[in-house]
Amino acid sequence: MGSKRDSNSAVKKVFEWIRKQSKKMKILLAVMAMLFSLVALKLTAKYHNHFFIASESIHAAGILVLIYKLTTKKTCSGLSLKSQELTAIYLAVRVVCSFNLECDIHTLLDFATFLFTAWVIFMIRFKLKSTYIKELDNFPIYYMVVPCAILAMLINPRTAHIYFSHVLWAFCVYLEAVSVMPQLRMMQNAKMIEPFTAHYVFALGMARFLACAHWIIQVYETGGRYLFLVGYGYLWFPMAILAEIVQTFILVDFCYYYIKSFMQGQLIIRMPV
């Protein structure tokens, strides 16, 4: 019992020390933690494709947490409908592309996650509409959809399939990278985040980190071959990697406050102003 209290006290002291550091030092510590995690993953995981399977499974689990909240608490307060709609869009596109290109375990996981997300959207729009705080969910969707569509037409993978399939696949990759933005904006507006929404967003952060780890380790093991493709006018792999990195760093700040609140035994997460 005493050792447990001592460990909790030590953790609190660590987080208190981190909180007092400058912004540059916090960024440096975050980068070091990520590098350590990447090394650990590389040494322990034999098949790196499992990172994507784990990422998709964690995302599905995060959606199930939301379903549990909606069915037991009878409220969608704190949830961004726009983020869920963006998620449904890129998942629907990815399922169609995956069905035509691969049709494997990834297709099954994406289809299941799409169905779960569609159910969440239905609950927010109709069953629990009175608890949806529309005023806080004010991030315009077209700010993300339109640029992602344009970028997908300009930079997309080169395969034997038709050009339209290339564009759709690139579109879902780019849109996924920014789909969480409305949810983060809503949480910033609310300043306080209840547990189930926090669990969901943290699951997204973990899922994106695993997917990002896959790409970074691939670049390392191929001697940076993916990045050198830029010099030959092929921008798809570098852009896909950049999209994963962007989404991971978008969620890093929230994950820090989530872990900090969890270690301190706080049920409600308070975001900084």
Steps between C-alpha positions, in 0.01 A plus 500: 500500500780736593698421184194579288462839667870569453478416129194725455681780680805454277284513187332819621840657561611407149191656343538807719860534383395465136226760547756756620726454198507735203309422184821409315599258775154338494530450124847349544374262770205396281732428206734297722208298639379426148847394385532268800158351421593450134819317596306281741239418233766417242675264738186322620278482188601249232235583239451872462173457312355407839539867596223590256278218627556616858434862395168412334398279794570777752298745291206256496534457877490878542173518306358222721580718802287774345217254434514394865478865605205574271303195609563525875531874564237603242701807404734601219626809680864568414495302175565667167250395235725650234795280599277194487370597155855554371597162644204335328595662168861383497407155630234456231749601231768274644267201521406540133865534396615217727227269371617557143874494573554260793189359669678373811493542879545876459182516293306314768627723782431819304149382410423417864632840613292671230182329623577600860567859391177514297310386809663775709402760237141371500480528879641855503279623215172344608478313830714731715470820299393705804833431677718594201676835557504635144638839602830345613532280192583792274794383285393528131521160328574645157828641639621139503304319229576742215880528554524122547312440174722743308817351649378148415460597134852641493687238706381139500649149472607349168352155452351293220149608601305788348585861588173549692594221743836669560327828584251335735772317691709815538190696606420264787864511620507881505152535652579251776799713600278800583168333588556542874541879473130584566504278812813669633353843422181408685698383803699824499174695491352297787826514704393182684475147360298219657660154530342305212578767240854521639543121473384514139740778397787333684425178309525702177838631614629150572365372168669777305830450682507131402421581137765773500749258657443256213595761239800634692642152558442419130698809401780401737520138382503600132776754554267792430402367154144633537628851566745491207205446266438875528804558284337294225180704509306238698353674804241245618699307761653812659156664512341190654773492765460873561122457543558235768755719680269805487209306649720353772633840605149650491405253774824513704395799710168342598663165581737680738211654696311169490789305654563778752135500615491120511811482718357762734171309530291774336187389314452832322778630275553875496657640187716814520346827379 
